[in-house]
Coordinates of C-alpha atoms in Angstrom, one line a residue:
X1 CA 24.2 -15.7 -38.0
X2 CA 24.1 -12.4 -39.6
X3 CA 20.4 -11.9 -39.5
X4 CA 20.3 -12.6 -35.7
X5 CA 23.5 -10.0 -35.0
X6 CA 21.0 -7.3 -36.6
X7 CA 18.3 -8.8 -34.6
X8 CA 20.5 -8.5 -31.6
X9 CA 21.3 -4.7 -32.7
X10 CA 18.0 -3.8 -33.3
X11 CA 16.3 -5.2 -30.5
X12 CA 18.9 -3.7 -27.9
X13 CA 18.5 -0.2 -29.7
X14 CA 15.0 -0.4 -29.4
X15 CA 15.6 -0.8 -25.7
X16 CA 17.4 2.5 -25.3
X17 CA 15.0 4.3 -27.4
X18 CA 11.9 2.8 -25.1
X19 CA 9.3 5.1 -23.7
X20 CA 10.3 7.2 -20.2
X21 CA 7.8 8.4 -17.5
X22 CA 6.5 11.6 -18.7
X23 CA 7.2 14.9 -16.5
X24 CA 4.3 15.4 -13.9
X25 CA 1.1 17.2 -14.9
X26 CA -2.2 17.2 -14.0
X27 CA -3.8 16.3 -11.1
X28 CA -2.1 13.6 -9.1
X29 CA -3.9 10.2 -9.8
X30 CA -3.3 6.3 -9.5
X31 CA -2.2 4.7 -12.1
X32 CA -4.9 2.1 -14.2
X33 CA -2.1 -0.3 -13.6
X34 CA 0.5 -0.7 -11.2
X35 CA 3.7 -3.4 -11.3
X36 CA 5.2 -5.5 -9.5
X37 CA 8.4 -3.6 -8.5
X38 CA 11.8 -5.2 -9.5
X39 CA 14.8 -6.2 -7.3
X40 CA 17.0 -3.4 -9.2
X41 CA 15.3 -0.3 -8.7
X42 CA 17.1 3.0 -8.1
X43 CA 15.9 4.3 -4.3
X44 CA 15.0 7.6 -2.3
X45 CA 18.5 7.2 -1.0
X46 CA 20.3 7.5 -4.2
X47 CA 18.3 9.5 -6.2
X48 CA 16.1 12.0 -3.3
X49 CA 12.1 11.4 -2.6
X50 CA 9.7 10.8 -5.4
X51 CA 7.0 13.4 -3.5
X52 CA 3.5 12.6 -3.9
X53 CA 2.7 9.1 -4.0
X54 CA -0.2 6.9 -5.2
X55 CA 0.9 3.6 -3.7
X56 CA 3.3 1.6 -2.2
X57 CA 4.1 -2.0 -2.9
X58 CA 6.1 -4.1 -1.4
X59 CA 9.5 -5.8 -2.9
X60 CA 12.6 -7.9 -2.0
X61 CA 15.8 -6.1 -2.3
X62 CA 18.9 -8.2 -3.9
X63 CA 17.2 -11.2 -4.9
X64 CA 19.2 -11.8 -7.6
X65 CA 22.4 -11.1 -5.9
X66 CA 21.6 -12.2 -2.5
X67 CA 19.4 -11.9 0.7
X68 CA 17.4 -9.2 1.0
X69 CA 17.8 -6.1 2.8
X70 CA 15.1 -6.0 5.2
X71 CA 15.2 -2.4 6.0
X72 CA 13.6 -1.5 1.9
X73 CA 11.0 -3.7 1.1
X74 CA 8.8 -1.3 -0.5
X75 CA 8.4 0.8 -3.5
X76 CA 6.6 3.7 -3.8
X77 CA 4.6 5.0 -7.1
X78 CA 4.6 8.7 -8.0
X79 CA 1.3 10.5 -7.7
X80 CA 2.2 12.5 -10.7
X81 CA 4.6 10.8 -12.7
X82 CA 4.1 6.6 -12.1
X83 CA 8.0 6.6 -11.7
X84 CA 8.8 3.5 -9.2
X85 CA 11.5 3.7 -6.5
X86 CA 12.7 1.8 -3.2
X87 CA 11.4 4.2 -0.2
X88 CA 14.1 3.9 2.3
X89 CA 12.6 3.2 5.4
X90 CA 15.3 3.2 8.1
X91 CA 14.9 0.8 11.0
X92 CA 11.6 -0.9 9.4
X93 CA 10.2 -3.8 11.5
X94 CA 10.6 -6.9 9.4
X95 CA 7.0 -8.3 9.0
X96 CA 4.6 -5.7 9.8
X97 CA 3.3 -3.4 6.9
X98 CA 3.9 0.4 7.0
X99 CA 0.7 2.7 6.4
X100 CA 0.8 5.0 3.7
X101 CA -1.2 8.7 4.3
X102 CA -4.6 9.5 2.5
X103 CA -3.1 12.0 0.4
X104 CA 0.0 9.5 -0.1
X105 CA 2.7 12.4 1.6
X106 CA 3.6 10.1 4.6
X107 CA 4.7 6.8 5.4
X108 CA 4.6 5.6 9.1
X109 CA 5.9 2.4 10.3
X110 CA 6.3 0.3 13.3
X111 CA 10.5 0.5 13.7
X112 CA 12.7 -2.3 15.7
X113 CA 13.8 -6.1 15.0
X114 CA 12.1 -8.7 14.4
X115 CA 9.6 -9.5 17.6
X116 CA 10.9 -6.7 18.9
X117 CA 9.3 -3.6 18.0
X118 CA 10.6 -0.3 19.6
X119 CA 9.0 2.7 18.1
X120 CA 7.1 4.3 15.6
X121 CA 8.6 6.5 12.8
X122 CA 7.2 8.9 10.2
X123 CA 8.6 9.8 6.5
X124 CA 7.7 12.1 4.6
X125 CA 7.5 11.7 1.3
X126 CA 8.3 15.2 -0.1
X127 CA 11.1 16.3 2.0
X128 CA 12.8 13.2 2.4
X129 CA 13.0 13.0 6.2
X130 CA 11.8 10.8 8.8
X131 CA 10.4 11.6 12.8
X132 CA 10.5 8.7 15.0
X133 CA 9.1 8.4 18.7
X134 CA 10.5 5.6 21.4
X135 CA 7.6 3.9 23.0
X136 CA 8.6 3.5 26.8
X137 CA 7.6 1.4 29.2
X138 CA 9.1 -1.8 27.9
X139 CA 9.1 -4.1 24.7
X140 CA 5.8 -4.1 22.2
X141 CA 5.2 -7.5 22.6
X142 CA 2.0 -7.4 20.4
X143 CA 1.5 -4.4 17.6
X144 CA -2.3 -4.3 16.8
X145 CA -3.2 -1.3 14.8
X146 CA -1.1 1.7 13.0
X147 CA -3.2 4.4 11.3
X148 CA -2.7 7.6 9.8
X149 CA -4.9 10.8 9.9
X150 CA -3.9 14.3 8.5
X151 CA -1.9 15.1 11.0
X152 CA -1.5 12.4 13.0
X153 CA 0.0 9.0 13.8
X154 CA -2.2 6.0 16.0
X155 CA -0.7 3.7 17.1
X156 CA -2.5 0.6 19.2
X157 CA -0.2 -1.9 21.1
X158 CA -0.1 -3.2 24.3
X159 CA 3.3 -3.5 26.5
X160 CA 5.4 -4.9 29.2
X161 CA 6.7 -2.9 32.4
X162 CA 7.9 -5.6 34.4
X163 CA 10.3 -8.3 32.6
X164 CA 9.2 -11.9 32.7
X165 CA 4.9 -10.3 33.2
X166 CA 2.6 -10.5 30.8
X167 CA 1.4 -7.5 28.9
X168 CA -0.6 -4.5 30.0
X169 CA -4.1 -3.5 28.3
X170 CA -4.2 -2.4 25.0
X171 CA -3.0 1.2 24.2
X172 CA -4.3 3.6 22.0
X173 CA -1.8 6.8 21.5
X174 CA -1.5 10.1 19.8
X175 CA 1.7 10.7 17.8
X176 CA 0.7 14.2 16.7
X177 CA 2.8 15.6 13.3
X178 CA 2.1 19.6 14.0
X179 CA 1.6 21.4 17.1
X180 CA -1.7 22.0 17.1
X181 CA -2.7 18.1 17.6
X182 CA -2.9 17.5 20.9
X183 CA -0.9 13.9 22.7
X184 CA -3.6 11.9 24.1
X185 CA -3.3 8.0 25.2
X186 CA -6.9 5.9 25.5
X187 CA -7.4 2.5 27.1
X188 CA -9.0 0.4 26.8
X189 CA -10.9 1.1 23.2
X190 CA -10.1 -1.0 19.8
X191 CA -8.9 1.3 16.6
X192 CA -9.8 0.4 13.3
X193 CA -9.6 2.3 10.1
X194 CA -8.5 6.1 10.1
X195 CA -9.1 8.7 7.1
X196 CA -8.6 12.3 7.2
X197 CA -11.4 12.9 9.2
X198 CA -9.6 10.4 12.2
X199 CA -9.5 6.7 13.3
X200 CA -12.7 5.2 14.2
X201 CA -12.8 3.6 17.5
X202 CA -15.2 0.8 19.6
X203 CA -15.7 0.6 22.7
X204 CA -18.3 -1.3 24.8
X205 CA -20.7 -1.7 21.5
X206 CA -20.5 1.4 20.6
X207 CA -18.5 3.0 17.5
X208 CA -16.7 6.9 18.1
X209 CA -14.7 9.1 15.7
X210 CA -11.5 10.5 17.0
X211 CA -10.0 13.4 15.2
X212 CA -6.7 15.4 15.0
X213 CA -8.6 17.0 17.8
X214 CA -8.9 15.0 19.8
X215 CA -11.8 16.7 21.9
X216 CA -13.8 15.9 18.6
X217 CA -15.6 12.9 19.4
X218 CA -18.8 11.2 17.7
X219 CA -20.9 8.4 18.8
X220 CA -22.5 6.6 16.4
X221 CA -25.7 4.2 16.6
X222 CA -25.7 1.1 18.2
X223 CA -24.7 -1.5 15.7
X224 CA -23.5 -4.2 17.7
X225 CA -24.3 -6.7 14.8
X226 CA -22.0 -5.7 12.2
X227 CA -18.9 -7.2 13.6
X228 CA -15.2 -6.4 12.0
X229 CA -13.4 -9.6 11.0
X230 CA -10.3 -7.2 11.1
X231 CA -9.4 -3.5 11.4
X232 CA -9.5 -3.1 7.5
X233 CA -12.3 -0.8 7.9
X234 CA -12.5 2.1 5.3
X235 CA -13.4 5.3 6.7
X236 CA -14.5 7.8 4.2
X237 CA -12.8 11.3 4.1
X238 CA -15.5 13.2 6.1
X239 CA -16.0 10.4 8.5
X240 CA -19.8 10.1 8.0
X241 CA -19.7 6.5 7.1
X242 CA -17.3 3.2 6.7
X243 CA -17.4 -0.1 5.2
X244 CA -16.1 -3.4 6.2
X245 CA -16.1 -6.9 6.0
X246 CA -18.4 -8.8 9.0
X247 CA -18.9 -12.0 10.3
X248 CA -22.5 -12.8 10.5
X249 CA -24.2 -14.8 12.7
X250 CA -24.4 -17.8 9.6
X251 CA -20.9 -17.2 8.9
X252 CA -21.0 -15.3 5.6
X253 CA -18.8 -12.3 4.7
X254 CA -20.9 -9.0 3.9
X255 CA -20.7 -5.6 3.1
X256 CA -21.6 -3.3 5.6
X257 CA -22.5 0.3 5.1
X258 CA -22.8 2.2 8.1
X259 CA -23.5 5.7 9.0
X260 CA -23.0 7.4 11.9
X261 CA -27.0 7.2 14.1
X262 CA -27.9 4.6 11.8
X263 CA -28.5 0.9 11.8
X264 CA -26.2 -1.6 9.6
X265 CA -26.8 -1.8 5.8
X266 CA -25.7 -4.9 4.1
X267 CA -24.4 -4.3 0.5
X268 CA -26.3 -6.1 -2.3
X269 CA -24.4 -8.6 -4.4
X270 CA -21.8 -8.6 -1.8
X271 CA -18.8 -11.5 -2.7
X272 CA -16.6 -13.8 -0.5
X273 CA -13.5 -11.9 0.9
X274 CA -14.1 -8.7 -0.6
X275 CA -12.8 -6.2 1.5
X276 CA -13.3 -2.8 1.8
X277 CA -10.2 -0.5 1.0
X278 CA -11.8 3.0 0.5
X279 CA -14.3 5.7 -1.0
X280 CA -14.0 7.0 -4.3
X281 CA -17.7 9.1 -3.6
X282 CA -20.8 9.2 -1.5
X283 CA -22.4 5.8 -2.4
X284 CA -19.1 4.0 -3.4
X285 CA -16.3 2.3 -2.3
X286 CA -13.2 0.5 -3.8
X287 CA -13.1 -3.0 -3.1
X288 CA -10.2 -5.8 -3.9
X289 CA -9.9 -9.3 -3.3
X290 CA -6.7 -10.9 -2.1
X291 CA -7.5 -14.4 -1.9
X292 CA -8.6 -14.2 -5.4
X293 CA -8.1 -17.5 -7.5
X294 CA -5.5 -17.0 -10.9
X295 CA -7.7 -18.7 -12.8
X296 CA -10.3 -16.1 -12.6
X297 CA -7.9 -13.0 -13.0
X298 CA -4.8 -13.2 -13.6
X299 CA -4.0 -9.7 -12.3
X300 CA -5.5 -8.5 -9.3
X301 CA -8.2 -6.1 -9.7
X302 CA -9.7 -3.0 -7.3
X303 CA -13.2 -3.0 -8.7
X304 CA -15.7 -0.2 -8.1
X305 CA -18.9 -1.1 -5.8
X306 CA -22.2 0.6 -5.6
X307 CA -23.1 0.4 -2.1
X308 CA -26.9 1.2 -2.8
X309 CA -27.1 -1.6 -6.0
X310 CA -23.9 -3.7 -5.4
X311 CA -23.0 -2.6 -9.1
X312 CA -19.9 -3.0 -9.8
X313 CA -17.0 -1.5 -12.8
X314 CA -13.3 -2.5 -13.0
X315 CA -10.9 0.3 -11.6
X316 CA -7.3 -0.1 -11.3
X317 CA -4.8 -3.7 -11.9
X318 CA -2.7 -4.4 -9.1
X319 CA 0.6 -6.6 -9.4
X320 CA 0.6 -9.9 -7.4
X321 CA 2.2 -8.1 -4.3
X322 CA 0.9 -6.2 -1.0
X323 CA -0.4 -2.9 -2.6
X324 CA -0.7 0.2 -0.2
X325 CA -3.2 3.0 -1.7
X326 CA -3.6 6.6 -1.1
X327 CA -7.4 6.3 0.1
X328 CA -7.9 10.4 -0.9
X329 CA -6.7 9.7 -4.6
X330 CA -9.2 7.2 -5.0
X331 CA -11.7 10.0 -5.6
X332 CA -10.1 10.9 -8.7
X333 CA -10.5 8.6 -11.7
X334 CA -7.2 6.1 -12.9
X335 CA -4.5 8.1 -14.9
X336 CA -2.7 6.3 -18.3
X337 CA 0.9 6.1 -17.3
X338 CA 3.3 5.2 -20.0
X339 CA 5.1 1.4 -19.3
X340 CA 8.5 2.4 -17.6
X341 CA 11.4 1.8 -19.7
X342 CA 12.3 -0.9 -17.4
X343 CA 9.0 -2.6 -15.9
X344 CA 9.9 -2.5 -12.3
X345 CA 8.4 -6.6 -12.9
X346 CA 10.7 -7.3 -15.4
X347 CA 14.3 -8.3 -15.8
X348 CA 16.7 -5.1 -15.1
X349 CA 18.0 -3.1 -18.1
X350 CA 21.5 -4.7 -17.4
X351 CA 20.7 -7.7 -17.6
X352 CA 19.2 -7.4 -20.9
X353 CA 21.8 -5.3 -22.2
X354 CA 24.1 -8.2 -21.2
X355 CA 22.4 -11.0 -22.9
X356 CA 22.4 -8.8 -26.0
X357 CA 25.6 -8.1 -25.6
X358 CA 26.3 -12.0 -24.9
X359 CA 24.3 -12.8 -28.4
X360 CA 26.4 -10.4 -30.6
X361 CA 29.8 -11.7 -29.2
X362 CA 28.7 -15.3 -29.7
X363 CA 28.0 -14.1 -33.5
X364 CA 30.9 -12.5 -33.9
X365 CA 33.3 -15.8 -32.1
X366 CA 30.8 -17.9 -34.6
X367 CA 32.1 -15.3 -37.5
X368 CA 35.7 -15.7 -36.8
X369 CA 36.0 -19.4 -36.9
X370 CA 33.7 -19.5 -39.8
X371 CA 36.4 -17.3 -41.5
X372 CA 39.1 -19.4 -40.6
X373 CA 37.7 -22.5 -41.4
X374 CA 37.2 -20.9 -44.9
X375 CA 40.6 -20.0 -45.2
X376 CA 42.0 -23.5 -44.5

């Protein structure tokens, strides 16, 4: 009884004196690994933004305590410091995934109920606050694409004007952050992936690049045989080229590699449901695999591709969660974070403390009647 009371000490001073998130410096990076965040985590609402952000992953709120609250699902991870913390994302629509910015400093999100989705809102991440814009004309009865450029929010999503009628064609709008952007709606066209550079459109066979400006427009070749199986299309920052996953004709997923003028390029070595999630330079992307057996890894992993060889090199672990990165810090390599002093995957700090405490009163109870016992 005596040598587990010391155990009990030391082990629960050697919590207190664990490691901390260093102060930021350097460049801002992802980290090599990122966890799986925990129910207890301090948020943006108690403790003020966490700036710069590599990622965002998502969470449940109060599951050991309760239901969930399904306005702060996610986490984000510092750019600079790996510090984890709920982003408080007011009026959140339950089920549909926010987009995080290229260079991690905005959150947009799809905001209403559930079925129900009213608006679009915009947080930023250093200041702390959050712009939203109403949609009129009626209920979003069917949200189908929400991307992010540098200074802009798109937003796809059809609508209903008159109650008990079906939905109106497909709508792709401008939700400009700075005055210079100009408001522009499009219909009907299909969005995909957006970078920096702007959100890559199709329309009638034929890819464009719309920018910030929206005057800028590109047309690329015709490449009517690389076909999207979704929009998860990533664009690189200067918009000369993007990557996706495609249905062929024989039914097998492939890397594309398309430039803009150019045929499709199929990537060699290319695996089942890879999927394309951005650029770290000119002649590679980051690639993950969701639907990734455990037996194989038992952490997901965002592997490095060589789109001219199919090469590929480990690059960052990802916990078993929806992980949102910033695409533009994917250019500069993984940083070493130290482990948080609480893993955001691991039991709270309370309730360890608890069970330590728990241990030492059960040793000292044990003690006690020990004593007495002797004495009788």
């Amino acid at each position: 009884m005596t040598l587990l009371l010391v155990g009990s000490l030391l082990g629960f001073a050697r919590q207190q004196a664990a490691p901390r998130i260093e102060p930021a410096s350097g460049t801002p990076a992802i980290p090599e690994r990122i966890w799986a965040p925990g129910a207890r985590l301090a948020t943006t609402d108690d403790r003020g933004p966490l700036g710069q952000l590599a990622a965002l992953v998502s969470t449940v709120r109060g599951t050991e305590v309760g239901a969930p609250a399904p306005d702060a699902p996610w986490a984000g991870v510092s750019a600079t410091t790996g510090a984890y913390r709920i982003i408080g994302l007011p009026g959140l629509a339950p089920g549909l995934d926010p987009v995080l910015s290229p260079d991690g400093t905005h959150v947009s999100y799809w905001t209403g109920a559930e079925n129900a989705v009213t608006g679009i809102a915009d947080y930023d991440t250093v200041s702390g606050t959050t712009r939203t814009w109403n949609l009129d004309g009626g209920l979003v009865v069917q949200p189908l694409f929400l991307g992010r450029t540098r200074n802009s929010v798109v937003a796809q999503f059809s609508r209903t004007i008159v109650p008990d009628q079906g939905p109106t064609d497909d709508v792709l709008q401008w939700f400009p952050l700075e005055s210079r952007s100009t408001s522009a709606t499009y219909t009907p066209v299909v969005a995909f992936g957006s970078s920096d550079s702007g959100t890559l459109l199709q329309q009638d066979g034929s890819w464009s690049l719309l920018g910030d400006v929206v005057d800028s427009v590109s047309i690329a070749g015709d490449i009517s045989e690389a076909r999207p199986l979704d929009n998860e299309v990533a664009l690189s920052p200067d918009g000369s080229r993007f990557a996706f996953a495609s249905q062929s004709y024989l039914g097998p997923m492939l890397w594309q590699r398309i430039e803009f003028g150019s045929r499709a390029q199929k990537v060699p070595k290319a695996q089942l449901n890879d999927r394309a999630i951005g650029w770290i330079d000119d002649r590679t992307i980051a690639v993950t695999r969701p639907t990734q057996p455990v037996s194989d890894a038992p952490w997901p992993r965002v592997v490095a591709v060589d789109v001219l060889s199919g090469e590929r090199r480990p690059l960052l672990r990802l916990p078993d969660a929806r992980t949102i990165l910033a695409t533009d810090l994917l250019q500069v390599p993984p940083a070493r974070r130290p482990v948080p002093s609480e893993p955001p995957g691991a039991l709270g700090s309370w309730s360890s403390q608890l069970a330590a405490l728990g241990v030492v009163v059960a040793c000292g109870g044990a003690l006690i009647l020990w004593r007495r016992r002797v004495r009788l």
